[in-house]
Tab-separated table of C-alpha atoms in Angstrom:
chain	number	residue	atom	x	y	z
Y	912	MET	CA	-99.812	95.544	-113.062
Y	913	ALA	CA	-98.189	95.460	-109.755
Y	914	GLN	CA	-95.237	97.219	-108.968
Y	915	SER	CA	-92.589	96.403	-105.828
Y	916	SER	CA	-92.119	99.376	-103.215
Y	917	ILE	CA	-89.208	101.414	-103.538
Y	918	SER	CA	-87.127	103.755	-101.176
Y	919	VAL	CA	-87.889	107.904	-101.706
Y	920	ARG	CA	-85.968	110.456	-100.598
Y	921	VAL	CA	-87.178	113.872	-100.290
Y	922	LEU	CA	-86.322	117.069	-99.821
Y	923	SER	CA	-87.969	120.188	-99.055
Y	924	PHE	CA	-85.931	123.362	-99.686
Y	925	ASN	CA	-86.666	126.768	-99.676
Y	926	VAL	CA	-83.592	128.370	-101.558
Y	927	CYS	CA	-84.040	131.814	-100.217
Y	928	LEU	CA	-84.519	134.258	-102.767
Y	929	GLY	CA	-83.488	132.452	-106.104
Y	930	GLY	CA	-80.457	130.364	-104.078
Y	931	ARG	CA	-77.840	132.939	-105.004
Y	932	SER	CA	-77.669	134.452	-101.679
Y	933	VAL	CA	-73.658	132.534	-100.721
Y	934	ASP	CA	-73.049	130.713	-104.138
Y	935	ILE	CA	-75.739	128.993	-106.327
Y	936	SER	CA	-73.491	125.905	-105.799
Y	937	LYS	CA	-74.307	125.415	-101.890
Y	938	VAL	CA	-77.293	125.302	-103.229
Y	939	ALA	CA	-76.319	122.165	-104.792
Y	940	GLU	CA	-74.228	120.863	-102.697
Y	941	ALA	CA	-76.649	120.920	-99.896
Y	942	ILE	CA	-78.823	118.889	-102.342
Y	943	SER	CA	-76.478	116.787	-103.504
Y	944	ALA	CA	-75.565	115.853	-99.381
Y	945	SER	CA	-78.597	115.229	-98.814
Y	946	GLY	CA	-79.120	112.282	-100.806
Y	947	ALA	CA	-82.195	113.324	-102.023
Y	948	ASP	CA	-83.970	111.717	-104.779
Y	949	VAL	CA	-86.733	114.423	-105.315
Y	950	VAL	CA	-86.644	117.983	-104.532
Y	951	GLY	CA	-89.387	120.234	-103.384
Y	952	LEU	CA	-87.791	123.717	-104.298
Y	953	GLN	CA	-89.220	127.408	-103.025
Y	954	GLU	CA	-88.341	130.940	-103.708
Y	955	ALA	CA	-85.811	129.313	-106.744
Y	956	GLY	CA	-87.161	131.886	-109.344
Y	957	ALA	CA	-85.685	131.552	-112.479
Y	958	ASN	CA	-83.298	128.928	-111.183
Y	959	VAL	CA	-84.556	125.574	-110.975
Y	960	GLU	CA	-83.193	124.439	-114.419
Y	961	LEU	CA	-79.934	125.809	-112.996
Y	962	ILE	CA	-80.126	123.967	-109.670
Y	963	ALA	CA	-80.515	120.994	-111.654
Y	964	ARG	CA	-77.718	120.920	-113.451
Y	965	LEU	CA	-75.460	121.762	-110.713
Y	966	VAL	CA	-76.929	119.063	-109.162
Y	967	GLY	CA	-75.855	116.435	-111.985
Y	968	TRP	CA	-79.552	115.849	-112.845
Y	969	ALA	CA	-81.818	116.009	-116.249
Y	970	HIS	CA	-85.203	116.314	-115.199
Y	971	PHE	CA	-87.118	119.470	-113.328
Y	972	ASP	CA	-90.460	121.513	-113.473
Y	973	ASP	CA	-89.929	125.432	-113.550
Y	974	ARG	CA	-93.818	125.419	-112.877
Y	975	HIS	CA	-93.649	123.586	-109.654
Y	976	GLN	CA	-90.162	124.087	-108.641
Y	977	VAL	CA	-89.700	120.389	-108.549
Y	978	ILE	CA	-86.376	118.850	-109.557
Y	979	SER	CA	-85.699	115.024	-109.545
Y	980	ARG	CA	-83.182	112.034	-110.699
Y	981	TRP	CA	-86.364	110.710	-112.862
Y	982	PRO	CA	-87.965	112.259	-115.212
Y	983	ILE	CA	-91.406	114.156	-114.357
Y	984	ALA	CA	-94.613	114.621	-116.090
Y	985	GLU	CA	-97.705	117.185	-115.316
Y	986	PRO	CA	-100.132	114.922	-116.570
Y	987	SER	CA	-103.214	116.415	-118.090
Y	988	ASP	CA	-105.765	115.933	-114.725
Y	989	ALA	CA	-103.650	117.639	-112.546
Y	990	ALA	CA	-105.029	121.049	-112.441
Y	991	GLY	CA	-101.917	122.799	-111.370
Y	992	ALA	CA	-101.325	120.430	-108.337
Y	993	TYR	CA	-98.840	117.980	-108.222
Y	994	VAL	CA	-96.660	116.304	-110.676
Y	995	TYR	CA	-95.472	112.753	-111.602
Y	996	VAL	CA	-92.382	111.329	-111.029
Y	997	LEU	CA	-91.443	108.197	-112.702
Y	998	PRO	CA	-89.380	105.863	-110.681
Y	999	GLU	CA	-89.888	103.597	-113.588
Y	1000	PRO	CA	-91.201	103.931	-117.052
Y	1001	THR	CA	-94.423	102.941	-116.663
Y	1002	ALA	CA	-95.113	103.604	-112.809
Y	1003	VAL	CA	-94.978	107.129	-110.686
Y	1004	ILE	CA	-95.931	108.826	-107.788
Y	1005	ALA	CA	-97.080	112.425	-107.495
Y	1006	ILE	CA	-95.438	115.213	-105.641
Y	1007	GLY	CA	-96.889	118.461	-104.565
Y	1008	ASN	CA	-95.095	121.634	-103.943
Y	1009	VAL	CA	-96.262	124.417	-102.261
Y	1010	HIS	CA	-95.066	127.896	-101.155
Y	1011	LEU	CA	-97.891	129.284	-98.914
Y	1012	PRO	CA	-98.388	133.162	-97.846
Y	1013	SER	CA	-95.740	134.480	-95.963
Y	1014	ASP	CA	-97.556	137.212	-94.472
Y	1015	PRO	CA	-99.418	137.869	-91.573
Y	1016	TYR	CA	-97.037	135.498	-89.976
Y	1017	GLY	CA	-98.911	133.856	-86.835
Y	1018	PRO	CA	-96.499	133.553	-84.400
Y	1019	TYR	CA	-95.499	136.908	-85.022
Y	1020	GLU	CA	-99.108	138.454	-84.534
Y	1021	LEU	CA	-99.686	136.498	-81.335
Y	1022	LEU	CA	-96.528	138.010	-79.864
Y	1023	ASP	CA	-97.964	141.496	-80.708
Y	1024	GLY	CA	-100.638	140.816	-78.771
Y	1025	LEU	CA	-103.208	139.133	-81.320
Y	1026	GLY	CA	-105.783	136.945	-79.518
Y	1027	VAL	CA	-105.570	133.389	-80.374
Y	1028	GLU	CA	-108.457	133.348	-82.272
Y	1029	GLN	CA	-108.029	136.427	-84.314
Y	1030	THR	CA	-105.197	134.797	-85.083
Y	1031	LEU	CA	-106.545	131.627	-85.756
Y	1032	ASP	CA	-108.742	133.223	-88.011
Y	1033	LEU	CA	-105.991	135.067	-90.190
Y	1034	GLU	CA	-104.913	131.331	-90.725
Y	1035	ARG	CA	-108.262	130.276	-92.081
Y	1036	SER	CA	-108.036	133.189	-94.510
Y	1037	THR	CA	-104.684	133.021	-95.875
Y	1038	ARG	CA	-102.820	130.098	-95.938
Y	1039	LEU	CA	-105.665	127.440	-95.294
Y	1040	ALA	CA	-107.902	129.063	-98.179
Y	1041	THR	CA	-104.508	128.947	-100.080
Y	1042	LEU	CA	-104.087	125.285	-99.599
Y	1043	ARG	CA	-107.818	124.223	-100.380
Y	1044	GLN	CA	-107.037	125.753	-104.112
Y	1045	ARG	CA	-104.966	122.009	-104.479
Y	1046	THR	CA	-106.593	119.801	-101.738
Y	1047	ASP	CA	-109.694	118.445	-104.269
Y	1048	ALA	CA	-106.825	117.584	-106.497
Y	1049	TRP	CA	-104.937	115.641	-104.319
Y	1050	THR	CA	-108.194	113.705	-103.064
Y	1051	SER	CA	-108.780	112.454	-106.357
Y	1052	LEU	CA	-105.282	111.339	-107.294
Y	1053	VAL	CA	-105.161	109.362	-103.303
Y	1054	GLY	CA	-108.234	107.834	-104.307
Y	1055	ARG	CA	-106.890	106.413	-107.441
Y	1056	GLY	CA	-104.392	104.670	-105.117
Y	1057	VAL	CA	-101.328	106.945	-106.445
Y	1058	PRO	CA	-98.855	107.674	-103.505
Y	1059	LEU	CA	-98.602	111.693	-102.909
Y	1060	VAL	CA	-95.585	113.591	-100.997
Y	1061	VAL	CA	-96.268	117.302	-100.583
Y	1062	THR	CA	-93.260	119.254	-99.782
Y	1063	GLY	CA	-93.391	123.008	-99.040
Y	1064	ASP	CA	-92.524	126.180	-97.237
Y	1065	PHE	CA	-95.758	126.423	-95.131
Y	1066	ASN	CA	-95.329	129.646	-93.706
Y	1067	VAL	CA	-97.274	128.515	-90.479
Y	1068	PRO	CA	-95.927	125.852	-87.594
Y	1069	ALA	CA	-98.103	122.789	-87.199
Y	1070	HIS	CA	-100.498	121.808	-83.916
Y	1071	THR	CA	-97.953	119.228	-83.105
Y	1072	ASP	CA	-95.689	121.496	-82.034
Y	1073	TRP	CA	-97.045	124.040	-79.855
Y	1074	GLY	CA	-98.380	122.962	-76.224
Y	1075	PRO	CA	-97.182	121.752	-73.208
Y	1076	GLY	CA	-94.023	120.022	-73.431
Y	1077	TRP	CA	-92.649	122.697	-75.957
Y	1078	ALA	CA	-90.369	125.722	-75.401
Y	1079	GLU	CA	-91.211	129.207	-75.332
Y	1080	HIS	CA	-93.897	130.935	-77.268
Y	1081	ARG	CA	-94.789	127.144	-78.460
Y	1082	ALA	CA	-95.550	126.170	-75.137
Y	1083	GLN	CA	-98.748	127.706	-75.587
Y	1084	PRO	CA	-101.796	125.361	-77.687
Y	1085	MET	CA	-102.462	126.446	-80.894
Y	1086	ALA	CA	-104.925	124.419	-83.130
Y	1087	TRP	CA	-102.866	125.397	-86.125
Y	1088	PRO	CA	-105.647	124.925	-89.129
Y	1089	VAL	CA	-103.184	124.344	-92.309
Y	1090	SER	CA	-101.726	121.736	-90.424
Y	1091	GLU	CA	-104.973	120.001	-88.837
Y	1092	ALA	CA	-106.183	120.017	-92.408
Y	1093	MET	CA	-103.254	117.926	-94.268
Y	1094	THR	CA	-104.027	116.196	-91.155
Y	1095	ALA	CA	-107.361	115.582	-91.274
Y	1096	LEU	CA	-106.817	114.531	-95.089
Y	1097	GLY	CA	-104.655	111.417	-93.923
Y	1098	PHE	CA	-101.141	112.867	-94.444
Y	1099	VAL	CA	-98.564	112.246	-91.981
Y	1100	ASP	CA	-95.716	114.654	-90.992
Y	1101	THR	CA	-92.784	112.872	-92.003
Y	1102	TYR	CA	-90.303	114.335	-89.784
Y	1103	ARG	CA	-92.761	114.266	-86.466
Y	1104	MET	CA	-93.479	110.722	-87.228
Y	1105	ALA	CA	-89.846	110.042	-86.805
Y	1106	ASN	CA	-88.893	112.336	-84.441
Y	1107	PRO	CA	-91.661	112.557	-81.666
Y	1108	LYS	CA	-89.643	114.998	-79.449
Y	1109	LEU	CA	-87.319	117.311	-81.300
Y	1110	PRO	CA	-88.319	120.455	-82.119
Y	1111	GLY	CA	-86.827	120.347	-85.735
Y	1112	LEU	CA	-87.120	124.340	-85.674
Y	1113	THR	CA	-86.428	125.586	-89.453
Y	1114	TRP	CA	-87.011	129.207	-89.462
Y	1115	THR	CA	-85.140	131.120	-88.614
Y	1116	TYR	CA	-81.845	131.028	-87.146
Y	1117	GLY	CA	-80.813	134.253	-89.567
Y	1118	TYR	CA	-78.844	134.726	-92.388
Y	1119	PRO	CA	-76.311	134.146	-92.652
Y	1120	TYR	CA	-76.220	132.313	-89.814
Y	1121	PRO	CA	-75.817	132.664	-86.800
Y	1122	HIS	CA	-77.456	136.672	-87.158
Y	1123	GLY	CA	-80.502	136.509	-85.771
Y	1124	GLY	CA	-81.974	138.399	-82.902
Y	1125	GLU	CA	-82.540	136.629	-79.674
Y	1126	ALA	CA	-86.378	137.266	-79.738
Y	1127	GLU	CA	-86.591	135.686	-83.028
Y	1128	PRO	CA	-89.717	132.790	-82.520
Y	1129	ARG	CA	-88.316	129.819	-84.157
Y	1130	ASP	CA	-90.206	127.753	-85.525
Y	1131	ARG	CA	-90.836	124.333	-87.671
Y	1132	ILE	CA	-92.788	125.899	-90.957
Y	1133	ASP	CA	-90.941	123.575	-93.497
Y	1134	PHE	CA	-92.698	119.907	-94.202
Y	1135	VAL	CA	-92.657	116.453	-95.696
Y	1136	TRP	CA	-95.830	115.864	-95.678
Y	1137	ALA	CA	-96.289	111.707	-97.312
Y	1138	LEU	CA	-100.011	109.607	-98.133
Y	1139	GLY	CA	-100.421	106.363	-99.632
Y	1140	HIS	CA	-96.824	105.776	-97.948
Y	1141	ASP	CA	-95.719	102.138	-96.679
Y	1142	THR	CA	-93.480	103.007	-94.136
Y	1143	ILE	CA	-91.373	106.175	-92.914
Y	1144	THR	CA	-87.423	105.383	-92.976
Y	1145	ASP	CA	-86.245	108.114	-91.263
Y	1146	ALA	CA	-86.684	112.176	-91.696
Y	1147	ALA	CA	-83.960	114.762	-90.670
Y	1148	LEU	CA	-82.607	118.388	-90.809
Y	1149	VAL	CA	-79.976	120.008	-93.514
Y	1150	GLY	CA	-78.451	123.237	-92.442
Y	1151	PRO	CA	-75.664	124.886	-90.851
Y	1152	ALA	CA	-73.070	122.885	-88.290
Y	1153	GLY	CA	-74.059	123.908	-85.004
Y	1154	VAL	CA	-77.705	124.726	-85.296
Y	1155	PRO	CA	-79.470	122.178	-83.361
Y	1156	ASP	CA	-80.869	119.277	-84.589
Y	1157	VAL	CA	-79.802	119.680	-88.080
Y	1158	VAL	CA	-78.236	115.915	-89.144
Y	1159	VAL	CA	-76.547	116.968	-92.583
Y	1160	GLU	CA	-74.159	119.687	-92.011
Y	1161	VAL	CA	-73.356	122.405	-95.315
Y	1162	ASP	CA	-71.320	125.392	-94.376
Y	1163	PRO	CA	-71.746	127.984	-95.403
Y	1164	TRP	CA	-75.275	127.125	-95.690
Y	1165	PRO	CA	-76.901	129.236	-98.228
Y	1166	SER	CA	-80.937	130.293	-96.814
Y	1167	ASP	CA	-82.710	131.809	-93.777
Y	1168	HIS	CA	-84.691	128.219	-93.531
Y	1169	LEU	CA	-83.409	124.914	-92.699
Y	1170	ALA	CA	-84.223	122.057	-95.024
Y	1171	VAL	CA	-86.148	118.893	-94.263
Y	1172	VAL	CA	-85.346	115.357	-95.625
Y	1173	THR	CA	-87.274	112.008	-94.965
Y	1174	THR	CA	-86.528	108.564	-96.872
Y	1175	MET	CA	-89.668	106.821	-97.406
Y	1176	THR	CA	-91.141	103.409	-98.678
Y	1177	MET	CA	-93.777	103.377	-101.322
Y	1178	LYS	CA	-95.199	101.682	-104.203
Y	1179	PRO	CA	-95.306	103.773	-107.725
Y	1180	VAL	CA	-98.262	102.950	-109.667
Y	1181	GLU	CA	-99.112	102.657	-113.162
Y	1182	PRO	CA	-101.108	105.881	-113.689
Y	1183	MET	CA	-104.623	106.952	-115.466
Y	1184	PRO	CA	-103.841	108.071	-119.486
Y	1185	TYR	CA	-102.050	111.342	-119.522
Y	1186	VAL	CA	-100.468	113.618	-121.427
Y	1187	ALA	CA	-97.821	116.031	-120.059
Y	1188	PRO	CA	-96.071	118.285	-122.570
Y	1189	HIS	CA	-92.723	119.526	-121.034
Y	1190	ALA	CA	-92.754	123.163	-120.695
Y	1191	SER	CA	-95.840	125.075	-121.433
Y	1192	ARG	CA	-94.687	128.073	-122.948
Y	1193	VAL	CA	-92.166	126.684	-126.598
Y	1194	GLU	CA	-90.422	129.021	-128.451
Y	1195	VAL	CA	-91.832	128.642	-132.270
Y	1196	GLY	CA	-88.334	126.324	-133.834
Y	1197	GLU	CA	-88.389	124.856	-130.662
Y	1198	LEU	CA	-89.274	120.902	-130.568
Y	1199	LEU	CA	-92.637	120.532	-128.370
Y	1200	ARG	CA	-91.950	117.308	-126.192
Y	1201	VAL	CA	-94.945	115.284	-124.398
Y	1202	ARG	CA	-95.208	112.787	-122.180
Y	1203	PHE	CA	-97.586	110.438	-122.316
Y	1204	ALA	CA	-99.765	107.056	-121.173
Y	1205	THR	CA	-102.462	106.152	-123.314
Y	1206	PRO	CA	-104.712	103.332	-123.110
Y	1207	GLY	CA	-103.268	100.603	-125.560
Y	1208	THR	CA	-106.004	100.794	-127.440
Y	1209	PRO	CA	-106.526	101.086	-131.286
Y	1210	GLY	CA	-106.476	104.130	-132.395
Y	1211	ASP	CA	-104.662	106.228	-129.762
Y	1212	ARG	CA	-103.033	109.551	-130.915
Y	1213	ILE	CA	-101.943	112.755	-129.631
Y	1214	GLY	CA	-102.832	115.928	-131.683
Y	1215	LEU	CA	-102.079	119.427	-131.402
Y	1216	VAL	CA	-105.258	121.705	-131.992
Y	1217	PRO	CA	-105.893	124.927	-131.462
Y	1218	THR	CA	-106.662	126.119	-128.565
Y	1219	ALA	CA	-110.403	124.646	-127.442
Y	1220	ALA	CA	-110.526	123.183	-130.598
Y	1221	PRO	CA	-112.127	119.442	-131.101
Y	1222	ILE	CA	-109.844	116.838	-132.146
Y	1223	ASP	CA	-111.034	116.677	-135.396
Y	1224	ASP	CA	-108.869	120.154	-135.998
Y	1225	VAL	CA	-106.104	118.357	-135.377
Y	1226	LEU	CA	-103.098	120.224	-137.085
Y	1227	MET	CA	-100.865	117.442	-135.944
Y	1228	TRP	CA	-100.837	113.964	-134.591
Y	1229	VAL	CA	-98.874	110.590	-133.689
Y	1230	ALA	CA	-99.957	107.656	-133.027
Y	1231	PRO	CA	-97.746	105.574	-130.559
Y	1232	MET	CA	-96.072	102.326	-131.796
Y	1233	GLU	CA	-98.357	99.153	-130.752
Y	1234	VAL	CA	-96.032	98.555	-127.679
Y	1235	ASP	CA	-95.701	102.297	-126.369
Y	1236	ARG	CA	-98.324	103.142	-124.235
Y	1237	PHE	CA	-95.308	104.918	-122.117
Y	1238	GLY	CA	-93.045	107.196	-123.969
Y	1239	GLU	CA	-92.689	110.631	-125.373
Y	1240	VAL	CA	-93.100	112.164	-128.901
Y	1241	THR	CA	-92.297	115.299	-130.005
Y	1242	PHE	CA	-93.712	117.907	-132.484
Y	1243	GLY	CA	-92.394	120.267	-134.810
Y	1244	THR	CA	-93.086	124.141	-134.405
Y	1245	ALA	CA	-91.033	126.076	-137.055
Y	1246	HIS	CA	-94.442	126.106	-139.435
Y	1247	LEU	CA	-96.928	127.287	-136.796
Y	1248	ALA	CA	-97.902	130.700	-135.593
Y	1249	PRO	CA	-97.498	131.847	-132.033
Y	1250	GLY	CA	-100.590	131.764	-130.024
Y	1251	GLU	CA	-102.207	129.005	-127.792
Y	1252	TYR	CA	-102.733	125.950	-128.724
Y	1253	ASP	CA	-104.020	122.592	-126.464
Y	1254	VAL	CA	-102.186	118.980	-126.641
Y	1255	VAL	CA	-104.837	116.492	-126.626
Y	1256	LEU	CA	-104.327	112.332	-126.371
Y	1257	ALA	CA	-107.414	110.643	-127.830
Y	1258	THR	CA	-108.744	107.229	-129.135
Y	1259	ALA	CA	-110.631	106.447	-131.997
Y	1260	ALA	CA	-114.169	107.153	-129.968
Y	1261	SER	CA	-112.911	109.880	-127.688
Y	1262	GLU	CA	-110.572	112.420	-126.152
Y	1263	ILE	CA	-109.321	111.229	-122.956
Y	1264	GLY	CA	-107.353	114.628	-121.693
Y	1265	ARG	CA	-105.946	117.747	-122.733
Y	1266	ARG	CA	-103.314	120.563	-121.459
Y	1267	ARG	CA	-102.298	123.971	-122.908
Y	1268	ILE	CA	-99.447	125.150	-124.231
Y	1269	TRP	CA	-98.193	128.701	-125.601
Y	1270	LEU	CA	-96.466	129.210	-128.786
Y	1271	VAL	CA	-94.239	132.344	-128.259
Y	1272	GLY	CA	-91.877	134.264	-130.886
Y	1273	ARG	CA	-88.594	133.089	-131.029
Y	1274	GLY	CA	-86.117	134.676	-128.792
Y	1275	ARG	CA	-89.446	136.871	-127.355
Y	1276	GLN	CA	-88.725	138.408	-123.913
Y	1277	PRO	CA	-91.495	138.369	-121.026
Y	1278	SER	CA	-93.210	141.899	-121.125
Y	1279	VAL	CA	-96.201	143.900	-118.977
Y	1280	ALA	CA	-98.581	146.706	-119.566
Y	1281	ALA	CA	-101.124	148.299	-118.422
Y	1282	GLY	CA	-103.765	150.799	-118.763
Y	1283	PHE	CA	-107.254	152.061	-117.106
Y	1284	ASP	CA	-110.340	151.301	-117.768
Y	1285	ALA	CA	-112.817	153.198	-116.034
Y	1286	SER	CA	-112.030	152.961	-112.360
Y	1287	SER	CA	-109.673	149.770	-112.865
Y	1288	LEU	CA	-105.877	149.731	-113.459
Y	1289	VAL	CA	-105.891	146.215	-115.977
Y	1290	VAL	CA	-102.568	145.036	-116.210
Y	1291	SER	CA	-101.282	142.775	-118.449
Y	1292	TRP	CA	-98.386	140.429	-119.030
Y	1293	GLN	CA	-97.469	138.636	-122.645
Y	1294	ALA	CA	-94.944	135.665	-123.090
Y	1295	THR	CA	-94.026	135.527	-119.345
Y	1296	TYR	CA	-92.043	131.664	-118.592
Y	1297	GLY	CA	-94.974	130.441	-116.704
Y	1298	ARG	CA	-93.773	129.687	-113.434
Y	1299	ARG	CA	-96.495	129.324	-110.548
Y	1300	PHE	CA	-94.928	132.310	-108.225
Y	1301	ASP	CA	-94.333	135.184	-110.889
Y	1302	TRP	CA	-96.628	138.189	-110.088
Y	1303	VAL	CA	-97.207	141.736	-111.425
Y	1304	GLY	CA	-96.846	144.566	-108.979
Y	1305	VAL	CA	-97.850	147.875	-109.120
Y	1306	TYR	CA	-95.545	150.660	-107.874
Y	1307	ALA	CA	-95.643	154.617	-107.127
Y	1308	ALA	CA	-94.203	155.759	-110.675
Y	1309	GLY	CA	-90.442	155.671	-109.828
Y	1310	ASP	CA	-90.402	153.937	-106.970
Y	1311	PRO	CA	-86.939	151.920	-106.656
Y	1312	ASP	CA	-88.228	149.539	-103.882
Y	1313	LEU	CA	-89.013	145.974	-105.583
Y	1314	GLU	CA	-89.026	143.954	-102.243
Y	1315	ASN	CA	-91.586	146.824	-100.142
Y	1316	GLY	CA	-92.457	149.413	-102.561
Y	1317	ALA	CA	-95.399	147.544	-104.639
Y	1318	LEU	CA	-98.875	149.335	-103.701
Y	1319	ALA	CA	-100.403	145.761	-105.019
Y	1320	ALA	CA	-99.722	142.798	-106.323
Y	1321	ALA	CA	-101.554	139.702	-107.912
Y	1322	GLU	CA	-99.864	136.415	-109.153
Y	1323	THR	CA	-100.488	135.393	-112.460
Y	1324	GLY	CA	-101.165	131.948	-111.867
Y	1325	ALA	CA	-98.758	130.030	-114.059
Y	1326	THR	CA	-100.211	131.386	-117.196
Y	1327	ILE	CA	-98.103	132.806	-120.223
Y	1328	ASP	CA	-100.604	135.232	-121.111
Y	1329	GLY	CA	-103.011	137.028	-118.807
Y	1330	SER	CA	-104.182	140.052	-116.987
Y	1331	HIS	CA	-105.391	141.570	-113.745
Y	1332	SER	CA	-107.740	144.277	-112.783
Y	1333	PHE	CA	-106.085	146.602	-109.575
Y	1334	GLU	CA	-109.465	148.320	-108.010
Y	1335	GLY	CA	-108.770	151.499	-105.886
Y	1336	LEU	CA	-105.528	152.950	-106.533
Y	1337	GLY	CA	-106.624	156.031	-107.741
Y	1338	ASP	CA	-104.764	157.567	-110.721
Y	1339	GLY	CA	-101.334	157.170	-110.733
Y	1340	PRO	CA	-98.960	157.663	-111.876
Y	1341	PHE	CA	-97.561	154.236	-111.587
Y	1342	THR	CA	-94.807	151.942	-112.137
Y	1343	VAL	CA	-95.638	148.446	-113.402
Y	1344	ARG	CA	-93.483	145.190	-112.886
Y	1345	LEU	CA	-93.504	141.584	-113.904
Y	1346	ILE	CA	-91.706	139.937	-110.591
Y	1347	GLY	CA	-90.462	136.139	-111.419
Y	1348	ASP	CA	-90.892	134.847	-107.935
Y	1349	SER	CA	-87.807	136.382	-106.568
Y	1350	SER	CA	-86.202	138.102	-109.474
Y	1351	ILE	CA	-87.409	140.710	-112.133
Y	1352	ALA	CA	-88.176	138.542	-114.972
């Protein structure tokens, strides 16, 4: 089905440690002032839903930290790399949202005397390696003709922002690998496209502004990249009054990053068939809501099975009405035991896709446990909220320094239940903590 082009305004916004540094209502005020339709958040912690509600939107994805005025669905073939946003019931655009590792930070390393090649090697082994975990899924998506926008705090400048013609430390040419990789994939750096000459620096003028030392290297590390769009209409910075290049002013400003917003035109497209549970973690007794797009053939059905079981072992299934190729179904869960299940989309002849969900006990809180296995400290977590940037940290016993005290850490990878083995920590004793992105889970 052919679709018409629409105007979409997308904001990338690192809200700083859960968005509560000033007042979380100021985060919502900034989003509203930007005029955004879709927002990729970073460091939102457990506050993604709250921020969406404060803006007045019903649609959010806690796992990807994306909020929108339109419905959101993570399709079964997304491999955790993107979500669909549905400006129309039968058509989608895709949003990827990233927060690449912050340390070691390249400009700091250069100023401290590390050589150019050594700094670029650090970029390849940290941020570029993390980015590569998503690019295969993005490439596959774009190959199907779906417009894709990637927002994020990339924690690295763009290669286009360093070299002759730029000021201060940025006058040195640097082939920053992440932006070069995005460009090689065909993405357009929307701010630089719309503003070829403006520095557009987003980090950091210090917090609260104008706190910050004069020696602080300031760079543009927050981006909105686009691929498969029609045109870039404009791009601007959102931030406190008095900061260079800020167009949308909000005071007091609630973050140590400025936000970047871009307006573009693109054609939403009809997606390939998919199933998309609204949440990966559901409490027993809650409704399991599933958005879907089916092939529209006789025998299409959406079912719930034990994890990894074939569709023939279905516990419940729903056949969409004959007019409903796109829509939403719900399953009751009160009669099910806690555990792992798969939501499956199938036709009469074959399975098309599946997504895993975790059913947890009513009122069950996230927990973490640890024990030694030979020389390894095995840390396990249960019933977490499945946010992409949740992590577990190992601390010296009783160390209260949550931010800087971790001896070792590992991301949970958006899993509800899982474990990680830490090597080389010695015999302890240790304190193990589960951290929810920017707050204790």
